[in-house]
Amino acid sequence: AQSVTQLDSHVSVSEGTPVLLRCNYSSSYSPSLFWYVQHPNKGLQLLLKYTSAATLVKGINGFEAEFKKSETSFHLTKPSAHMSDAAEYFCVVSERGSQGNLIFGKGTKLSVKP
Amino acid sequence: DGGITQSPKYLFRKEGQNVTLSCEQNLNHDAMYWYRQDPGQGLRLIYYSQIVNDFQKGDIAEGYSVSREKKESFPLTVTSAQKNPTAFYLCASNNGQLNTGELFFGEGSRLTVL
């Protein structure tokens, strides 16, 4: 069975400092992994995805994530936070080659202080 | 502009009443999905449809019903059988299977039961 754990429910950073949002997954098969962002009272938008190619994945708005199979992790990073990055972020896992569901993490709320 | 339109954005309902949430897309996507979002819980799949006139139950289908009479439209009815309907409801679509992970979301409908 697949599962995903976002290790922090809330992360607070200062503008211009690095962002790290942590995600660990569990999957019996080769996983696909995704990060989505949700601004308040809005839908979700895909930030980036890993499906089996390069383990370092670059996304929109300067975000990137690295797939580490040995650590079963897919942490999201950004070198320098901007006020507009304040939002909720969801890590998502699915099993490639299956008809399976997407499993969403519970979300990490990112606050950015001026 | 192409996208997904959900309406109404906010909805209040008395206990015992059915309510229907609208979801329309002009992306020419074959598949459409309904998710429920509760604070701190991530997203959970209610129903999905991969083709007109066909749909499948997701993880939490009890108390909900859907129809897919047109490719563009996938309305969700929250029935009086749903024990705890207050939530944020998100509609999504894509042109592949659910496990491809790339979903396009509407801006959501917030239902409050009084």
PDB file of C-alpha atoms in Angstrom:
ATOM      1  CA  ALA A   1       0.000   0.000   0.000  1.00  0.00           C
ATOM      2  CA  GLN A   2       1.139   3.501  -0.685  1.00  0.00           C
ATOM      3  CA  SER A   3       1.170   6.396   1.749  1.00  0.00           C
ATOM      4  CA  VAL A   4       2.681   9.834   2.094  1.00  0.00           C
ATOM      5  CA  THR A   5       3.735  11.768   5.186  1.00  0.00           C
ATOM      6  CA  GLN A   6       4.422  15.457   5.303  1.00  0.00           C
ATOM      7  CA  LEU A   7       6.619  15.888   8.321  1.00  0.00           C
ATOM      8  CA  ASP A   8       5.651  19.459   9.174  1.00  0.00           C
ATOM      9  CA  SER A   9       2.134  20.847   9.327  1.00  0.00           C
ATOM     10  CA  HIS A  10       3.440  24.417   9.435  1.00  0.00           C
ATOM     11  CA  VAL A  11       6.727  25.997   8.349  1.00  0.00           C
ATOM     12  CA  SER A  12       7.611  29.651   8.852  1.00  0.00           C
ATOM     13  CA  VAL A  13      10.517  31.387   7.100  1.00  0.00           C
ATOM     14  CA  SER A  14      11.686  34.925   6.521  1.00  0.00           C
ATOM     15  CA  GLU A  15      11.580  36.432   3.061  1.00  0.00           C
ATOM     16  CA  GLY A  16      14.823  35.744   1.203  1.00  0.00           C
ATOM     17  CA  THR A  17      15.744  32.658   3.259  1.00  0.00           C
ATOM     18  CA  PRO A  18      15.625  29.042   2.007  1.00  0.00           C
ATOM     19  CA  VAL A  19      12.490  26.914   2.093  1.00  0.00           C
ATOM     20  CA  LEU A  20      12.442  23.201   2.946  1.00  0.00           C
ATOM     21  CA  LEU A  21       9.172  21.254   3.033  1.00  0.00           C
ATOM     22  CA  ARG A  22       9.639  17.606   3.887  1.00  0.00           C
ATOM     23  CA  CYS A  23       7.822  14.612   2.434  1.00  0.00           C
ATOM     24  CA  ASN A  24       8.335  10.889   2.963  1.00  0.00           C
ATOM     25  CA  TYR A  25       6.486   8.227   1.032  1.00  0.00           C
ATOM     26  CA  SER A  26       5.797   4.533   1.116  1.00  0.00           C
ATOM     27  CA  SER A  27       5.099   2.579  -2.054  1.00  0.00           C
ATOM     28  CA  SER A  28       5.224  -1.063  -3.045  1.00  0.00           C
ATOM     29  CA  TYR A  29       5.969  -0.228  -6.649  1.00  0.00           C
ATOM     30  CA  SER A  30       7.741   2.473  -8.603  1.00  0.00           C
ATOM     31  CA  PRO A  31       6.104   5.666  -7.452  1.00  0.00           C
ATOM     32  CA  SER A  32       5.294   8.875  -9.201  1.00  0.00           C
ATOM     33  CA  LEU A  33       5.559  11.858  -6.880  1.00  0.00           C
ATOM     34  CA  PHE A  34       4.142  15.352  -7.112  1.00  0.00           C
ATOM     35  CA  TRP A  35       4.005  18.629  -5.254  1.00  0.00           C
ATOM     36  CA  TYR A  36       0.945  20.853  -5.494  1.00  0.00           C
ATOM     37  CA  VAL A  37       0.410  24.347  -4.104  1.00  0.00           C
ATOM     38  CA  GLN A  38      -2.869  25.816  -2.856  1.00  0.00           C
ATOM     39  CA  HIS A  39      -3.431  29.471  -2.087  1.00  0.00           C
ATOM     40  CA  PRO A  40      -6.269  30.304   0.343  1.00  0.00           C
ATOM     41  CA  ASN A  41      -9.729  29.363  -0.923  1.00  0.00           C
ATOM     42  CA  LYS A  42      -8.326  28.345  -4.295  1.00  0.00           C
ATOM     43  CA  GLY A  43      -7.807  25.124  -6.181  1.00  0.00           C
ATOM     44  CA  LEU A  44      -4.503  23.262  -6.343  1.00  0.00           C
ATOM     45  CA  GLN A  45      -1.803  23.904  -8.919  1.00  0.00           C
ATOM     46  CA  LEU A  46       0.896  21.438  -9.928  1.00  0.00           C
ATOM     47  CA  LEU A  47       4.381  22.654  -8.926  1.00  0.00           C
ATOM     48  CA  LEU A  48       6.461  19.737 -10.156  1.00  0.00           C
ATOM     49  CA  LYS A  49       6.463  15.986 -10.722  1.00  0.00           C
ATOM     50  CA  TYR A  50       8.804  13.021 -10.628  1.00  0.00           C
ATOM     51  CA  THR A  51       7.932  10.050 -12.835  1.00  0.00           C
ATOM     52  CA  SER A  52      11.181   8.102 -13.316  1.00  0.00           C
ATOM     53  CA  ALA A  53      13.649  10.293 -15.163  1.00  0.00           C
ATOM     54  CA  ALA A  54      16.014  12.735 -13.441  1.00  0.00           C
ATOM     55  CA  THR A  55      15.892  12.518  -9.666  1.00  0.00           C
ATOM     56  CA  LEU A  56      16.262  16.288  -9.277  1.00  0.00           C
ATOM     57  CA  VAL A  57      13.092  17.860 -10.566  1.00  0.00           C
ATOM     58  CA  LYS A  58      12.653  21.547 -11.271  1.00  0.00           C
ATOM     59  CA  GLY A  59       9.242  23.149 -11.068  1.00  0.00           C
ATOM     60  CA  ILE A  60       7.584  26.496 -11.400  1.00  0.00           C
ATOM     61  CA  ASN A  61       8.386  29.594  -9.342  1.00  0.00           C
ATOM     62  CA  GLY A  62      11.920  28.435  -8.525  1.00  0.00           C
ATOM     63  CA  PHE A  63      10.932  25.313  -6.589  1.00  0.00           C
ATOM     64  CA  GLU A  64      12.696  21.997  -6.959  1.00  0.00           C
ATOM     65  CA  ALA A  65      12.542  18.566  -5.344  1.00  0.00           C
ATOM     66  CA  GLU A  66      14.881  15.607  -5.173  1.00  0.00           C
ATOM     67  CA  PHE A  67      13.719  11.992  -5.281  1.00  0.00           C
ATOM     68  CA  LYS A  68      15.813   9.895  -2.886  1.00  0.00           C
ATOM     69  CA  LYS A  69      14.827   6.261  -3.104  1.00  0.00           C
ATOM     70  CA  SER A  70      17.139   5.147  -0.297  1.00  0.00           C
ATOM     71  CA  GLU A  71      15.511   7.633   2.066  1.00  0.00           C
ATOM     72  CA  THR A  72      11.994   7.338   0.551  1.00  0.00           C
ATOM     73  CA  SER A  73      11.880  11.115   0.481  1.00  0.00           C
ATOM     74  CA  PHE A  74      10.809  13.842  -1.929  1.00  0.00           C
ATOM     75  CA  HIS A  75      11.527  17.117  -0.157  1.00  0.00           C
ATOM     76  CA  LEU A  76      10.589  20.434  -1.742  1.00  0.00           C
ATOM     77  CA  THR A  77      13.092  23.293  -1.662  1.00  0.00           C
ATOM     78  CA  LYS A  78      13.529  26.853  -2.831  1.00  0.00           C
ATOM     79  CA  PRO A  79      16.704  28.903  -2.330  1.00  0.00           C
ATOM     80  CA  SER A  80      14.988  32.168  -1.465  1.00  0.00           C
ATOM     81  CA  ALA A  81      11.426  32.590  -0.212  1.00  0.00           C
ATOM     82  CA  HIS A  82       9.139  35.273  -1.568  1.00  0.00           C
ATOM     83  CA  MET A  83       6.030  36.644   0.125  1.00  0.00           C
ATOM     84  CA  SER A  84       3.917  35.191  -2.684  1.00  0.00           C
ATOM     85  CA  ASP A  85       5.089  31.682  -1.722  1.00  0.00           C
ATOM     86  CA  ALA A  86       2.875  31.751   1.374  1.00  0.00           C
ATOM     87  CA  ALA A  87       0.390  28.949   0.745  1.00  0.00           C
ATOM     88  CA  GLU A  88      -0.327  25.322   1.569  1.00  0.00           C
ATOM     89  CA  TYR A  89       1.736  22.640  -0.137  1.00  0.00           C
ATOM     90  CA  PHE A  90       0.715  19.041  -0.744  1.00  0.00           C
ATOM     91  CA  CYS A  91       2.933  16.089  -1.493  1.00  0.00           C
ATOM     92  CA  VAL A  92       1.194  13.402  -3.582  1.00  0.00           C
ATOM     93  CA  VAL A  93       2.144   9.830  -4.495  1.00  0.00           C
ATOM     94  CA  SER A  94       0.788   7.403  -7.037  1.00  0.00           C
ATOM     95  CA  GLU A  95       1.946   4.031  -8.277  1.00  0.00           C
ATOM     96  CA  ARG A  96       2.881   4.024 -11.922  1.00  0.00           C
ATOM     97  CA  GLY A  97       1.384   1.305 -14.032  1.00  0.00           C
ATOM     98  CA  SER A  98      -1.573   0.814 -11.765  1.00  0.00           C
ATOM     99  CA  GLN A  99      -5.109   2.056 -11.820  1.00  0.00           C
ATOM    100  CA  GLY A 100      -4.475   3.289  -8.325  1.00  0.00           C
ATOM    101  CA  ASN A 101      -5.580   6.417  -6.619  1.00  0.00           C
ATOM    102  CA  LEU A 102      -3.520   9.479  -5.891  1.00  0.00           C
ATOM    103  CA  ILE A 103      -2.653   9.706  -2.201  1.00  0.00           C
ATOM    104  CA  PHE A 104      -2.423  13.246  -0.855  1.00  0.00           C
ATOM    105  CA  GLY A 105      -0.409  14.239   2.170  1.00  0.00           C
ATOM    106  CA  LYS A 106      -2.108  16.322   4.821  1.00  0.00           C
ATOM    107  CA  GLY A 107      -0.391  19.494   3.704  1.00  0.00           C
ATOM    108  CA  THR A 108       2.235  21.907   4.981  1.00  0.00           C
ATOM    109  CA  LYS A 109       1.280  25.518   5.475  1.00  0.00           C
ATOM    110  CA  LEU A 110       4.137  27.850   4.574  1.00  0.00           C
ATOM    111  CA  SER A 111       4.238  31.297   6.152  1.00  0.00           C
ATOM    112  CA  VAL A 112       6.684  33.923   4.911  1.00  0.00           C
ATOM    113  CA  LYS A 113       7.626  36.803   7.197  1.00  0.00           C
ATOM    114  CA  PRO A 114       8.774  40.138   5.791  1.00  0.00           C
TER     115      PRO A 114
ATOM    116  CA  ASP B   1      -9.367  31.030 -21.347  1.00  0.00           C
ATOM    117  CA  GLY B   2      -9.521  27.295 -20.775  1.00  0.00           C
ATOM    118  CA  GLY B   3     -10.216  26.078 -17.304  1.00  0.00           C
ATOM    119  CA  ILE B   4     -12.559  24.562 -14.767  1.00  0.00           C
ATOM    120  CA  THR B   5     -15.447  26.531 -13.336  1.00  0.00           C
ATOM    121  CA  GLN B   6     -17.087  25.537 -10.083  1.00  0.00           C
ATOM    122  CA  SER B   7     -20.245  27.098  -8.725  1.00  0.00           C
ATOM    123  CA  PRO B   8     -21.394  28.274  -6.335  1.00  0.00           C
ATOM    124  CA  LYS B   9     -18.240  29.358  -4.519  1.00  0.00           C
ATOM    125  CA  TYR B  10     -20.038  29.417  -1.181  1.00  0.00           C
ATOM    126  CA  LEU B  11     -23.182  27.509  -0.269  1.00  0.00           C
ATOM    127  CA  PHE B  12     -25.189  27.156   2.909  1.00  0.00           C
ATOM    128  CA  ARG B  13     -27.579  24.289   3.469  1.00  0.00           C
ATOM    129  CA  LYS B  14     -29.946  23.217   6.163  1.00  0.00           C
ATOM    130  CA  GLU B  15     -29.700  19.699   7.514  1.00  0.00           C
ATOM    131  CA  GLY B  16     -31.758  17.248   5.502  1.00  0.00           C
ATOM    132  CA  GLN B  17     -31.475  19.133   2.213  1.00  0.00           C
ATOM    133  CA  ASN B  18     -29.753  17.888  -0.904  1.00  0.00           C
ATOM    134  CA  VAL B  19     -27.465  20.302  -2.714  1.00  0.00           C
ATOM    135  CA  THR B  20     -25.809  20.128  -6.131  1.00  0.00           C
ATOM    136  CA  LEU B  21     -22.379  21.568  -6.896  1.00  0.00           C
ATOM    137  CA  SER B  22     -21.618  22.443 -10.486  1.00  0.00           C
ATOM    138  CA  CYS B  23     -18.362  21.691 -12.317  1.00  0.00           C
ATOM    139  CA  GLU B  24     -17.789  22.665 -15.950  1.00  0.00           C
ATOM    140  CA  GLN B  25     -14.562  22.379 -17.958  1.00  0.00           C
ATOM    141  CA  ASN B  26     -13.615  23.640 -21.408  1.00  0.00           C
ATOM    142  CA  LEU B  27     -10.251  21.875 -21.553  1.00  0.00           C
ATOM    143  CA  ASN B  28     -11.634  19.006 -23.637  1.00  0.00           C
ATOM    144  CA  HIS B  29     -10.510  16.601 -20.915  1.00  0.00           C
ATOM    145  CA  ASP B  30     -11.951  13.104 -20.820  1.00  0.00           C
ATOM    146  CA  ALA B  31     -11.604  12.526 -17.079  1.00  0.00           C
ATOM    147  CA  MET B  32     -13.143  14.492 -14.236  1.00  0.00           C
ATOM    148  CA  TYR B  33     -12.874  14.098 -10.472  1.00  0.00           C
ATOM    149  CA  TRP B  34     -14.449  15.313  -7.249  1.00  0.00           C
ATOM    150  CA  TYR B  35     -12.401  15.704  -4.080  1.00  0.00           C
ATOM    151  CA  ARG B  36     -13.342  16.685  -0.564  1.00  0.00           C
ATOM    152  CA  GLN B  37     -10.918  18.738   1.519  1.00  0.00           C
ATOM    153  CA  ASP B  38     -11.121  19.081   5.292  1.00  0.00           C
ATOM    154  CA  PRO B  39      -8.664  21.168   7.344  1.00  0.00           C
ATOM    155  CA  GLY B  40      -5.448  19.273   8.011  1.00  0.00           C
ATOM    156  CA  GLN B  41      -6.688  16.207   6.110  1.00  0.00           C
ATOM    157  CA  GLY B  42      -5.462  16.576   2.572  1.00  0.00           C
ATOM    158  CA  LEU B  43      -7.778  15.645  -0.287  1.00  0.00           C
ATOM    159  CA  ARG B  44      -9.976  12.584  -0.496  1.00  0.00           C
ATOM    160  CA  LEU B  45     -11.525  11.262  -3.710  1.00  0.00           C
ATOM    161  CA  ILE B  46     -15.334  11.126  -3.823  1.00  0.00           C
ATOM    162  CA  TYR B  47     -16.130  10.099  -7.418  1.00  0.00           C
ATOM    163  CA  TYR B  48     -14.439  10.124 -10.779  1.00  0.00           C
ATOM    164  CA  SER B  49     -15.432   9.696 -14.401  1.00  0.00           C
ATOM    165  CA  GLN B  50     -13.155   8.760 -17.270  1.00  0.00           C
ATOM    166  CA  ILE B  51     -15.759   8.888 -19.992  1.00  0.00           C
ATOM    167  CA  VAL B  52     -19.244  10.244 -20.602  1.00  0.00           C
ATOM    168  CA  ASN B  53     -22.046   8.202 -19.024  1.00  0.00           C
ATOM    169  CA  ASP B  54     -19.657   6.298 -16.791  1.00  0.00           C
ATOM    170  CA  PHE B  55     -18.287   7.010 -13.313  1.00  0.00           C
ATOM    171  CA  GLN B  56     -16.704   5.178 -10.391  1.00  0.00           C
ATOM    172  CA  LYS B  57     -16.790   5.571  -6.632  1.00  0.00           C
ATOM    173  CA  GLY B  58     -13.740   6.910  -4.896  1.00  0.00           C
ATOM    174  CA  ASP B  59     -12.723   6.437  -1.286  1.00  0.00           C
ATOM    175  CA  ILE B  60     -15.591   8.358   0.331  1.00  0.00           C
ATOM    176  CA  ALA B  61     -18.587   8.069  -2.043  1.00  0.00           C
ATOM    177  CA  GLU B  62     -21.229   7.400   0.616  1.00  0.00           C
ATOM    178  CA  GLY B  63     -23.794  10.191   0.761  1.00  0.00           C
ATOM    179  CA  TYR B  64     -22.810  11.619  -2.617  1.00  0.00           C
ATOM    180  CA  SER B  65     -24.009  11.119  -6.194  1.00  0.00           C
ATOM    181  CA  VAL B  66     -22.786  12.288  -9.601  1.00  0.00           C
ATOM    182  CA  SER B  67     -23.737  12.240 -13.262  1.00  0.00           C
ATOM    183  CA  ARG B  68     -21.719  12.614 -16.461  1.00  0.00           C
ATOM    184  CA  GLU B  69     -24.161  13.308 -19.284  1.00  0.00           C
ATOM    185  CA  LYS B  70     -21.795  15.645 -21.099  1.00  0.00           C
ATOM    186  CA  LYS B  71     -18.031  15.652 -21.453  1.00  0.00           C
ATOM    187  CA  GLU B  72     -17.847  19.207 -20.108  1.00  0.00           C
ATOM    188  CA  SER B  73     -19.966  18.735 -17.001  1.00  0.00           C
ATOM    189  CA  PHE B  74     -19.663  16.633 -13.834  1.00  0.00           C
ATOM    190  CA  PRO B  75     -22.097  17.819 -11.137  1.00  0.00           C
ATOM    191  CA  LEU B  76     -21.901  16.505  -7.580  1.00  0.00           C
ATOM    192  CA  THR B  77     -24.964  16.115  -5.367  1.00  0.00           C
ATOM    193  CA  VAL B  78     -24.435  16.079  -1.628  1.00  0.00           C
ATOM    194  CA  THR B  79     -27.398  14.188  -0.250  1.00  0.00           C
ATOM    195  CA  SER B  80     -28.995  14.245   3.168  1.00  0.00           C
ATOM    196  CA  ALA B  81     -27.366  10.862   3.773  1.00  0.00           C
ATOM    197  CA  GLN B  82     -23.944  12.487   4.030  1.00  0.00           C
ATOM    198  CA  LYS B  83     -23.343  12.703   7.783  1.00  0.00           C
ATOM    199  CA  ASN B  84     -20.827  15.513   7.826  1.00  0.00           C
ATOM    200  CA  PRO B  85     -21.096  17.481   4.578  1.00  0.00           C
ATOM    201  CA  THR B  86     -19.466  20.741   5.699  1.00  0.00           C
ATOM    202  CA  ALA B  87     -16.235  20.889   3.679  1.00  0.00           C
ATOM    203  CA  PHE B  88     -14.401  22.423   0.744  1.00  0.00           C
ATOM    204  CA  TYR B  89     -15.161  20.566  -2.496  1.00  0.00           C
ATOM    205  CA  LEU B  90     -12.745  20.564  -5.413  1.00  0.00           C
ATOM    206  CA  CYS B  91     -13.388  19.458  -8.971  1.00  0.00           C
ATOM    207  CA  ALA B  92     -10.499  18.463 -11.212  1.00  0.00           C
ATOM    208  CA  SER B  93      -9.896  17.106 -14.690  1.00  0.00           C
ATOM    209  CA  ASN B  94      -7.204  15.612 -16.890  1.00  0.00           C
ATOM    210  CA  ASN B  95      -6.743  13.716 -20.106  1.00  0.00           C
ATOM    211  CA  GLY B  96      -5.192  10.632 -18.587  1.00  0.00           C
ATOM    212  CA  GLN B  97      -5.703   8.207 -15.810  1.00  0.00           C
ATOM    213  CA  LEU B  98      -5.794   9.328 -12.214  1.00  0.00           C
ATOM    214  CA  ASN B  99      -2.363   7.956 -11.425  1.00  0.00           C
ATOM    215  CA  THR B 100      -0.671  10.268 -13.920  1.00  0.00           C
ATOM    216  CA  GLY B 101      -1.014  12.820 -11.153  1.00  0.00           C
ATOM    217  CA  GLU B 102      -1.403  15.868 -13.342  1.00  0.00           C
ATOM    218  CA  LEU B 103      -4.729  17.354 -12.409  1.00  0.00           C
ATOM    219  CA  PHE B 104      -6.238  20.707 -13.265  1.00  0.00           C
ATOM    220  CA  PHE B 105      -8.376  22.052 -10.432  1.00  0.00           C
ATOM    221  CA  GLY B 106     -11.269  24.436 -10.152  1.00  0.00           C
ATOM    222  CA  GLU B 107     -11.334  27.050  -7.398  1.00  0.00           C
ATOM    223  CA  GLY B 108     -13.611  25.034  -5.171  1.00  0.00           C
ATOM    224  CA  SER B 109     -17.008  25.262  -3.526  1.00  0.00           C
ATOM    225  CA  ARG B 110     -17.292  25.717   0.230  1.00  0.00           C
ATOM    226  CA  LEU B 111     -20.384  24.038   1.662  1.00  0.00           C
ATOM    227  CA  THR B 112     -21.589  24.841   5.154  1.00  0.00           C
ATOM    228  CA  VAL B 113     -24.445  22.977   6.780  1.00  0.00           C
ATOM    229  CA  LEU B 114     -26.349  25.050   9.303  1.00  0.00           C
TER     230      LEU B 114
END
